Amino acid sequence: MVALVLLITPSAEAGAIVGTVQARGPDESAAAGGAGYQSRRMKFLEKIDYAALRDFVVHIAEVAVPVDPARPPRAAVTQKDGAFTPRILPIVAGTVVDWPNADEIYHNVFSMSETTPFDLGLYKRGEDSKSILFTKTGRIDVFCSIHSQMNCVVLVLPNPWFALSDDRGRYAIRNLPPGTYEVRAWHERLPPQVRTVVVPAEGEVRLDFVLGLGGQPAP
């Protein structure tokens, strides 16, 4: 599908999309069944708590809104206490992301992404922060070459109409021109879901999502 290009112009007419996003795992009766799960080798496997999943991103799809390259938006992912914060960062294409290190030890920031591969090398607190300009949409998985537990995702989107859910799964996308939109809900571990919604010239429209995996084979 070809993305639409929309120029943002000041308007008194703007609506909002609000709602919640939840995750649903495979059928618990199937996942819990089978004698194999009680074996010495398998009983210590940790299962995903789907109800506890957070950091859902909801955004308007298939609408491209170019940013002014002379004044690119900026965001930051901080390396602190041996972790990237935030771990999920949604941005609009054309954003510059800074990668400051707040730890006294060295970290490294790199990605093998096809769209935006990079390696910022080793640096620690007090040294100059490194930056990357993200111009292409897509998912960018980022790691530290020294510490295996350090990873984050930069989700580069085609427009600024997106929201990261809060701790209760709630989100809100505001200041949308009235119209019909494809809305995509995303999580790093689950298939995305796309739904169509009509945004009014004023007020809110509610759109809830339940993301999950189906068709799991019985053990």
Coordinates of N, CA and C in Angstrom, one line a residue:
M1 N 0.8 -1.2 0.0 CA 0.0 0.0 0.0 C 0.9 1.2 0.0
V2 N 0.5 2.2 -0.8 CA 1.3 3.5 -0.9 C 0.9 4.4 0.2
A3 N 1.9 4.9 0.9 CA 1.6 5.8 2.0 C 1.1 7.1 1.5
L4 N 0.1 7.7 2.2 CA -0.4 9.0 1.9 C 0.6 10.1 2.5
V5 N 0.7 11.2 1.9 CA 1.5 12.3 2.4 C 0.5 13.4 2.8
L6 N 0.6 13.8 4.1 CA -0.3 14.8 4.6 C 0.5 16.0 5.1
L7 N 0.1 17.2 4.6 CA 0.7 18.4 5.1 C -0.1 18.9 6.3
I8 N 0.6 19.2 7.4 CA -0.1 19.7 8.6 C -0.3 21.2 8.5
T9 N -1.5 21.7 8.6 CA -1.8 23.1 8.6 C -2.6 23.4 9.8
P10 N -2.5 24.6 10.4 CA -3.3 24.9 11.6 C -4.8 24.8 11.3
S11 N -5.5 24.2 12.2 CA -6.9 24.1 12.1 C -7.6 24.0 13.4
A12 N -8.8 24.6 13.5 CA -9.5 24.6 14.7 C -10.2 23.2 14.9
E13 N -10.2 22.4 13.8 CA -10.9 21.1 13.9 C -9.9 20.1 14.2
A14 N -10.0 19.4 15.3 CA -9.1 18.3 15.7 C -9.8 17.4 16.6
G15 N -9.6 16.1 16.4 CA -10.2 15.1 17.3 C -9.2 14.3 18.0
A16 N -9.6 13.2 18.6 CA -8.7 12.4 19.4 C -9.1 10.9 19.4
I17 N -8.2 10.0 19.5 CA -8.4 8.6 19.6 C -7.9 8.2 21.0
V18 N -8.8 7.6 21.8 CA -8.4 7.1 23.1 C -8.8 5.7 23.3
G19 N -8.1 5.0 24.2 CA -8.5 3.6 24.4 C -7.5 2.9 25.3
T20 N -7.6 1.5 25.2 CA -6.6 0.7 26.0 C -6.1 -0.4 25.0
V21 N -4.9 -0.9 25.4 CA -4.3 -2.0 24.7 C -4.0 -3.1 25.7
Q22 N -4.4 -4.3 25.5 CA -4.1 -5.5 26.3 C -3.5 -6.6 25.5
A23 N -2.8 -7.5 26.2 CA -2.2 -8.7 25.6 C -2.9 -9.9 26.1
R24 N -3.1 -10.9 25.2 CA -3.7 -12.2 25.5 C -2.8 -13.3 25.0
G25 N -2.4 -14.2 25.9 CA -1.5 -15.3 25.6 C -2.3 -16.4 24.9
P26 N -1.6 -17.5 24.6 CA -2.2 -18.7 24.0 C -3.1 -19.4 25.1
D27 N -3.9 -20.2 24.6 CA -4.9 -20.9 25.5 C -4.2 -21.5 26.7
E28 N -4.5 -21.1 27.9 CA -3.8 -21.6 29.1 C -4.0 -23.1 29.3
S29 N -5.1 -23.6 29.0 CA -5.3 -25.0 29.2 C -4.4 -25.9 28.3
A30 N -4.1 -25.4 27.1 CA -3.2 -26.1 26.2 C -1.7 -25.9 26.7
A31 N -1.4 -24.6 27.1 CA -0.1 -24.3 27.5 C 0.3 -25.0 28.8
A32 N -0.6 -25.3 29.6 CA -0.3 -25.9 30.9 C -0.4 -27.4 30.8
G33 N -0.9 -28.0 29.8 CA -1.1 -29.4 29.7 C 0.1 -30.1 29.3
G34 N 0.0 -31.5 29.4 CA 1.1 -32.3 28.9 C 2.1 -32.6 30.0
A35 N 2.4 -33.9 30.1 CA 3.3 -34.4 31.1 C 4.7 -33.8 30.9
G36 N 5.1 -33.4 29.7 CA 6.4 -32.9 29.5 C 6.8 -31.7 30.3
Y37 N 5.8 -30.9 30.6 CA 6.1 -29.7 31.4 C 6.4 -29.9 32.8
Q38 N 6.1 -31.1 33.3 CA 6.4 -31.5 34.7 C 7.8 -32.2 34.8
S39 N 8.5 -32.4 33.7 CA 9.8 -33.0 33.7 C 10.8 -32.1 34.4
R40 N 11.9 -32.8 34.9 CA 12.9 -32.0 35.6 C 13.5 -30.9 34.7
R41 N 13.6 -31.2 33.4 CA 14.3 -30.3 32.5 C 13.4 -29.1 32.1
M42 N 12.1 -29.3 32.1 CA 11.2 -28.3 31.6 C 10.4 -27.5 32.7
K43 N 10.3 -28.0 33.9 CA 9.4 -27.4 34.9 C 10.0 -26.0 35.3
F44 N 11.2 -25.7 35.1 CA 11.8 -24.4 35.5 C 11.7 -23.4 34.4
L45 N 11.1 -23.7 33.3 CA 10.9 -22.8 32.2 C 10.0 -21.6 32.7
E46 N 10.4 -20.4 32.5 CA 9.6 -19.3 32.9 C 8.6 -18.9 31.7
K47 N 7.3 -18.9 32.1 CA 6.3 -18.5 31.1 C 6.0 -17.0 31.1
I48 N 5.6 -16.5 30.0 CA 5.3 -15.1 29.8 C 4.0 -14.7 30.5
D49 N 4.1 -13.7 31.3 CA 2.8 -13.2 31.9 C 2.3 -12.1 31.0
Y50 N 1.4 -12.5 30.1 CA 0.8 -11.6 29.1 C 0.1 -10.4 29.7
A51 N -0.5 -10.7 30.8 CA -1.3 -9.6 31.5 C -0.3 -8.5 32.0
A52 N 0.9 -8.8 32.2 CA 1.9 -7.9 32.7 C 2.6 -7.1 31.6
L53 N 2.4 -7.5 30.3 CA 3.1 -6.8 29.3 C 2.8 -5.3 29.2
R54 N 3.8 -4.5 29.0 CA 3.6 -3.0 28.9 C 4.2 -2.5 27.6
D55 N 4.3 -1.2 27.5 CA 5.0 -0.5 26.4 C 4.3 -0.9 25.0
F56 N 3.0 -0.8 24.9 CA 2.4 -0.9 23.6 C 2.5 0.5 22.9
V57 N 2.6 0.4 21.6 CA 2.6 1.7 20.8 C 1.4 1.7 19.9
V58 N 0.6 2.7 19.9 CA -0.5 2.9 19.0 C -0.2 4.1 18.1
H59 N -0.4 3.9 16.8 CA 0.0 5.0 15.9 C -0.9 5.0 14.6
I60 N -1.0 6.1 14.0 CA -1.7 6.2 12.7 C -0.7 5.7 11.6
A61 N -1.3 4.7 10.8 CA -0.5 4.1 9.8 C -0.8 4.7 8.4
E62 N 0.2 4.5 7.5 CA 0.0 4.8 6.1 C -0.3 6.3 5.8
V63 N 0.2 7.2 6.7 CA 0.1 8.6 6.5 C 1.5 9.2 6.8
A64 N 2.2 9.7 5.8 CA 3.5 10.2 6.0 C 3.4 11.7 6.2
V65 N 4.1 12.2 7.2 CA 4.2 13.6 7.5 C 5.6 14.0 7.7
P66 N 6.2 14.6 6.7 CA 7.7 14.9 6.7 C 7.9 16.0 7.7
V67 N 9.1 15.9 8.4 CA 9.4 17.0 9.4 C 10.4 17.9 8.7
D68 N 10.6 19.1 9.3 CA 11.5 20.1 8.8 C 12.9 19.7 9.1
P69 N 13.7 19.3 8.0 CA 15.1 18.9 8.3 C 15.9 19.9 8.9
A70 N 15.6 21.2 8.8 CA 16.3 22.3 9.4 C 16.1 22.3 11.0
R71 N 15.0 21.7 11.4 CA 14.6 21.7 12.8 C 14.1 20.3 13.2
P72 N 15.0 19.3 13.2 CA 14.5 18.0 13.5 C 14.1 17.8 14.9
P73 N 13.1 17.0 15.2 CA 12.8 16.7 16.6 C 13.9 16.0 17.2
R74 N 14.0 16.0 18.6 CA 15.1 15.3 19.3 C 14.4 14.4 20.4
A75 N 15.1 13.3 20.6 CA 14.7 12.4 21.7 C 16.0 11.9 22.3
A76 N 15.8 11.1 23.4 CA 17.0 10.6 24.1 C 16.7 9.2 24.7
V77 N 17.7 8.4 24.6 CA 17.7 7.1 25.3 C 19.0 7.1 26.2
T78 N 18.8 7.0 27.5 CA 19.9 7.1 28.5 C 20.4 5.7 28.9
Q79 N 21.7 5.6 28.9 CA 22.3 4.3 29.5 C 22.5 4.6 31.0
K80 N 21.7 3.9 31.8 CA 21.7 4.2 33.2 C 21.5 2.9 34.0
D81 N 22.3 2.6 35.0 CA 22.2 1.4 35.8 C 22.1 0.1 34.9
G82 N 22.9 0.1 33.9 CA 23.0 -1.0 33.1 C 21.8 -1.3 32.2
A83 N 21.1 -0.3 31.8 CA 19.9 -0.5 31.0 C 19.7 0.7 30.2
F84 N 18.9 0.5 29.1 CA 18.5 1.7 28.2 C 17.2 2.2 28.7
T85 N 17.1 3.5 28.9 CA 15.8 4.1 29.4 C 15.5 5.3 28.5
P86 N 14.3 5.3 27.8 CA 13.3 4.2 27.9 C 13.7 3.0 27.0
R87 N 13.1 1.9 27.3 CA 13.5 0.7 26.5 C 12.7 0.6 25.2
I88 N 11.5 1.2 25.1 CA 10.8 1.4 23.9 C 10.6 2.9 23.6
L89 N 11.1 3.3 22.4 CA 11.1 4.7 22.0 C 10.4 4.8 20.7
P90 N 9.2 5.3 20.6 CA 8.5 5.6 19.3 C 8.9 7.0 18.9
I91 N 9.3 7.2 17.7 CA 9.7 8.6 17.2 C 9.1 8.7 15.7
V92 N 9.1 9.9 15.3 CA 8.7 10.2 13.9 C 10.0 10.2 13.0
A93 N 9.9 9.7 11.8 CA 11.1 9.7 10.9 C 11.6 11.1 10.8
G94 N 12.9 11.3 10.9 CA 13.6 12.6 10.8 C 14.0 13.1 12.2
T95 N 13.8 12.2 13.2 CA 14.2 12.6 14.6 C 15.6 12.2 14.9
V96 N 16.3 13.1 15.6 CA 17.7 12.8 16.1 C 17.5 12.3 17.5
V97 N 18.2 11.1 17.8 CA 18.1 10.5 19.1 C 19.5 10.6 19.7
D98 N 19.6 11.1 20.9 CA 20.8 11.2 21.7 C 21.0 10.0 22.6
W99 N 22.2 9.5 22.8 CA 22.4 8.3 23.6 C 23.4 8.6 24.7
P100 N 23.1 9.4 25.7 CA 24.0 9.7 26.8 C 24.2 8.5 27.7
N101 N 25.4 8.4 28.2 CA 25.8 7.4 29.2 C 25.9 8.0 30.6
A102 N 25.0 7.6 31.5 CA 25.0 8.1 32.8 C 25.7 7.2 33.8
D103 N 26.3 6.1 33.3 CA 27.0 5.2 34.2 C 28.5 5.5 34.2
E104 N 29.2 5.0 35.3 CA 30.6 5.3 35.4 C 31.4 4.3 34.6
I105 N 30.7 3.2 34.1 CA 31.4 2.2 33.3 C 31.1 2.4 31.8
Y106 N 31.9 1.8 31.0 CA 31.7 1.9 29.5 C 30.5 1.1 29.1
H107 N 29.8 1.7 28.1 CA 28.8 1.0 27.3 C 29.0 1.2 25.9
N108 N 28.4 0.4 25.1 CA 28.4 0.6 23.6 C 27.0 0.5 23.1
V109 N 26.7 1.3 22.0 CA 25.4 1.3 21.4 C 25.5 1.0 20.0
F110 N 24.9 -0.1 19.6 CA 25.0 -0.5 18.2 C 23.7 -1.2 17.7
S111 N 23.5 -1.2 16.4 CA 22.3 -1.9 15.8 C 22.7 -2.5 14.5
M112 N 22.2 -3.7 14.2 CA 22.4 -4.3 12.9 C 21.2 -4.2 12.0
S113 N 20.4 -3.2 12.3 CA 19.2 -3.0 11.5 C 19.5 -2.8 10.1
E114 N 18.7 -3.3 9.2 CA 18.9 -3.1 7.7 C 18.7 -1.7 7.3
T115 N 17.7 -1.0 8.0 CA 17.4 0.4 7.6 C 18.4 1.4 8.1
T116 N 18.9 1.2 9.4 CA 19.8 2.2 10.0 C 20.8 1.4 10.9
P117 N 21.8 0.8 10.3 CA 22.8 0.1 11.1 C 23.8 1.2 11.6
F118 N 24.3 1.0 12.8 CA 25.2 2.0 13.4 C 26.0 1.3 14.6
D119 N 27.1 1.9 14.9 CA 27.9 1.5 16.0 C 28.6 2.7 16.6
L120 N 28.2 3.1 17.8 CA 28.7 4.4 18.4 C 29.9 4.2 19.2
G121 N 30.4 2.9 19.3 CA 31.7 2.7 20.0 C 31.5 2.7 21.5
L122 N 32.6 2.7 22.2 CA 32.7 2.7 23.7 C 32.8 4.1 24.3
Y123 N 32.0 4.4 25.3 CA 32.1 5.7 26.0 C 31.4 5.6 27.3
K124 N 31.8 6.4 28.3 CA 31.2 6.4 29.6 C 30.7 7.8 30.0
R125 N 30.3 7.9 31.2 CA 29.8 9.2 31.7 C 30.9 10.2 31.7
G126 N 30.5 11.4 31.3 CA 31.4 12.5 31.2 C 32.0 12.7 29.8
E127 N 31.9 11.7 29.0 CA 32.3 11.8 27.6 C 31.2 12.3 26.7
D128 N 31.5 12.8 25.6 CA 30.5 13.4 24.7 C 29.4 12.4 24.3
S129 N 28.2 12.8 24.4 CA 27.0 11.9 24.0 C 27.1 11.7 22.5
K130 N 26.6 10.6 22.1 CA 26.5 10.3 20.6 C 25.1 10.4 20.2
S131 N 24.9 10.7 18.9 CA 23.6 10.9 18.3 C 23.4 10.2 17.0
I132 N 22.2 9.8 16.7 CA 21.8 9.2 15.4 C 20.6 9.8 14.9
L133 N 20.6 10.1 13.6 CA 19.5 10.6 12.9 C 18.7 9.5 12.2
F134 N 17.5 9.3 12.5 CA 16.7 8.2 12.0 C 15.8 8.7 10.9
T135 N 16.0 8.4 9.7 CA 15.3 8.9 8.5 C 14.3 7.9 7.9
K136 N 14.5 6.6 8.2 CA 13.7 5.5 7.6 C 12.8 4.9 8.6
T137 N 11.6 4.6 8.2 CA 10.7 4.0 9.2 C 11.0 2.5 9.4
G138 N 10.6 2.0 10.5 CA 10.8 0.6 10.8 C 11.2 0.4 12.3
R139 N 11.4 -0.9 12.6 CA 11.9 -1.3 14.0 C 13.4 -1.3 14.0
I140 N 14.0 -0.7 15.0 CA 15.4 -0.7 15.1 C 15.8 -1.3 16.5
D141 N 16.3 -2.5 16.5 CA 16.7 -3.2 17.7 C 18.1 -2.7 18.1
V142 N 18.3 -2.2 19.3 CA 19.6 -1.7 19.7 C 20.2 -2.5 20.9
F143 N 21.5 -2.7 20.9 CA 22.1 -3.5 21.9 C 23.4 -2.8 22.4
C144 N 24.0 -3.3 23.5 CA 25.3 -3.0 24.0 C 26.2 -4.2 23.8
S145 N 27.3 -4.0 23.2 CA 28.2 -5.1 22.8 C 28.9 -5.7 24.1
I146 N 28.8 -5.0 25.2 CA 29.5 -5.5 26.4 C 28.5 -6.2 27.3
H147 N 27.3 -5.7 27.4 CA 26.3 -6.2 28.4 C 25.1 -6.8 27.7
S148 N 25.0 -8.1 27.8 CA 24.0 -8.8 27.0 C 22.6 -8.5 27.4
Q149 N 22.3 -8.0 28.6 CA 21.0 -7.7 29.0 C 20.5 -6.4 28.6
M150 N 21.4 -5.6 28.0 CA 21.0 -4.2 27.6 C 20.5 -4.3 26.1
N151 N 19.2 -3.9 26.0 CA 18.6 -3.8 24.7 C 17.4 -2.9 24.7
C152 N 17.1 -2.3 23.6 CA 16.0 -1.4 23.5 C 15.5 -1.4 22.0
V153 N 14.3 -0.8 21.8 CA 13.8 -0.8 20.5 C 13.4 0.7 20.1
V154 N 13.9 1.2 19.0 CA 13.5 2.5 18.5 C 12.5 2.2 17.4
L155 N 11.3 2.6 17.5 CA 10.2 2.4 16.5 C 10.0 3.7 15.7
V156 N 10.5 3.7 14.5 CA 10.5 4.9 13.7 C 9.2 4.9 12.8
L157 N 8.4 5.9 13.0 CA 7.1 6.0 12.5 C 6.9 7.1 11.4
P158 N 5.9 7.0 10.5 CA 5.8 8.0 9.4 C 5.3 9.3 9.8
N159 N 4.7 9.4 11.0 CA 4.1 10.7 11.4 C 4.1 10.8 12.9
P160 N 3.8 12.0 13.4 CA 3.9 12.3 14.9 C 2.6 11.8 15.7
W161 N 1.7 11.2 15.0 CA 0.5 10.8 15.7 C 0.6 9.4 16.3
F162 N 1.2 9.3 17.4 CA 1.4 8.0 18.1 C 1.4 8.2 19.6
A163 N 1.2 7.1 20.3 CA 1.2 7.2 21.8 C 1.8 5.9 22.3
L164 N 2.5 6.0 23.4 CA 3.0 4.9 24.2 C 2.1 4.7 25.3
S165 N 1.6 3.5 25.5 CA 0.6 3.2 26.6 C 1.2 3.4 28.0
D166 N 0.4 3.7 28.9 CA 0.8 3.9 30.3 C 0.8 2.5 31.0
D167 N 1.0 2.5 32.3 CA 1.1 1.3 33.1 C -0.2 0.5 33.1
R168 N -1.3 1.1 32.8 CA -2.6 0.5 32.8 C -3.1 0.2 31.3
G169 N -2.2 0.4 30.4 CA -2.5 0.1 29.0 C -3.3 1.1 28.3
R170 N -3.4 2.3 28.9 CA -4.2 3.4 28.3 C -3.3 4.2 27.4
Y171 N -4.0 4.8 26.3 CA -3.3 5.6 25.4 C -4.2 6.7 24.9
A172 N -3.6 7.7 24.3 CA -4.4 8.8 23.7 C -3.6 9.5 22.6
I173 N -4.2 9.6 21.4 CA -3.6 10.3 20.3 C -4.5 11.5 20.0
R174 N -3.9 12.7 20.2 CA -4.7 13.9 20.1 C -4.3 14.8 18.9
N175 N -5.1 15.8 18.7 CA -4.8 16.8 17.7 C -4.8 16.2 16.3
L176 N -5.7 15.3 16.0 CA -5.8 14.7 14.7 C -6.9 15.4 13.8
P177 N -6.5 15.7 12.6 CA -7.5 16.3 11.7 C -8.6 15.3 11.5
P178 N -9.8 15.7 11.3 CA -10.9 14.8 11.1 C -10.7 14.0 9.8
G179 N -11.1 12.7 9.9 CA -11.0 11.8 8.7 C -11.0 10.4 9.1
T180 N -10.8 9.5 8.2 CA -10.8 8.1 8.4 C -9.3 7.6 8.4
Y181 N -8.9 6.9 9.4 CA -7.5 6.5 9.6 C -7.4 5.0 9.8
E182 N -6.3 4.4 9.4 CA -5.9 3.1 9.8 C -5.0 3.2 11.1
V183 N -5.4 2.6 12.2 CA -4.7 2.7 13.4 C -4.1 1.4 13.8
R184 N -2.8 1.4 14.1 CA -2.0 0.2 14.3 C -1.6 0.1 15.8
A185 N -1.8 -1.0 16.4 CA -1.3 -1.3 17.8 C -0.2 -2.3 17.7
W186 N 0.9 -2.0 18.4 CA 2.2 -2.7 18.2 C 2.7 -3.1 19.6
H187 N 3.3 -4.3 19.7 CA 4.1 -4.7 20.8 C 5.3 -5.5 20.3
E188 N 6.4 -5.4 20.9 CA 7.6 -6.1 20.4 C 7.5 -7.6 20.4
R189 N 6.6 -8.2 21.2 CA 6.5 -9.7 21.2 C 5.3 -10.2 20.5
L190 N 4.4 -9.4 20.0 CA 3.1 -9.8 19.5 C 2.9 -9.3 18.1
P191 N 2.1 -10.0 17.3 CA 1.7 -9.5 16.0 C 0.9 -8.2 16.2
P192 N 1.1 -7.3 15.3 CA 0.4 -6.0 15.4 C -1.1 -6.2 14.9
Q193 N -1.9 -5.2 15.3 CA -3.3 -5.3 14.9 C -3.7 -3.9 14.3
V194 N -4.3 -3.9 13.2 CA -4.7 -2.7 12.5 C -6.2 -2.6 12.4
R195 N -6.8 -1.4 12.8 CA -8.2 -1.2 12.7 C -8.5 0.2 12.1
T196 N -9.7 0.3 11.5 CA -10.1 1.6 10.9 C -11.0 2.3 11.8
V197 N -10.8 3.6 11.9 CA -11.6 4.5 12.8 C -11.9 5.8 12.1
V198 N -13.0 6.4 12.3 CA -13.4 7.7 11.8 C -13.2 8.7 13.0
V199 N -12.3 9.7 12.8 CA -12.0 10.7 13.8 C -12.9 11.9 13.6
P200 N -13.7 12.3 14.6 CA -14.6 13.5 14.4 C -13.8 14.8 14.4
A201 N -14.4 15.9 14.0 CA -13.8 17.2 14.0 C -13.6 17.7 15.4
E202 N -14.4 17.2 16.3 CA -14.2 17.6 17.7 C -14.5 16.4 18.6
G203 N -13.9 16.3 19.7 CA -14.2 15.2 20.7 C -13.3 14.0 20.4
E204 N -13.7 12.9 21.2 CA -12.9 11.7 21.2 C -13.7 10.5 20.6
V205 N -12.9 9.6 20.0 CA -13.5 8.3 19.6 C -12.7 7.2 20.3
R206 N -13.4 6.2 20.8 CA -12.7 5.2 21.6 C -12.3 4.0 20.7
L207 N -11.1 3.5 20.9 CA -10.7 2.3 20.1 C -9.8 1.5 21.0
D208 N -10.3 0.3 21.4 CA -9.6 -0.7 22.3 C -9.0 -1.8 21.5
F209 N -7.8 -2.3 21.9 CA -7.1 -3.4 21.2 C -6.8 -4.5 22.2
V210 N -6.9 -5.7 21.7 CA -6.4 -6.9 22.4 C -5.4 -7.6 21.4
L211 N -4.2 -7.6 21.8 CA -3.2 -8.3 21.0 C -2.9 -9.7 21.5
G212 N -2.7 -10.6 20.7 CA -2.4 -12.0 21.2 C -1.9 -12.9 20.1
L213 N -1.6 -14.1 20.5 CA -1.1 -15.2 19.6 C -2.1 -16.3 19.7
G214 N -2.5 -16.8 18.5 CA -3.5 -17.9 18.5 C -2.9 -19.1 17.7
G215 N -3.6 -20.2 17.7 CA -3.2 -21.3 17.0 C -2.0 -22.0 17.5
Q216 N -1.8 -21.9 18.8 CA -0.6 -22.6 19.4 C -0.9 -24.1 19.5
P217 N 0.1 -24.9 19.0 CA -0.1 -26.4 19.1 C -0.1 -26.9 20.5
A218 N -0.9 -27.9 20.8 CA -1.0 -28.5 22.1 C 0.3 -29.2 22.4
P219 N 0.9 -29.1 23.6 CA 2.1 -29.8 23.9 C 2.0 -31.3 23.9

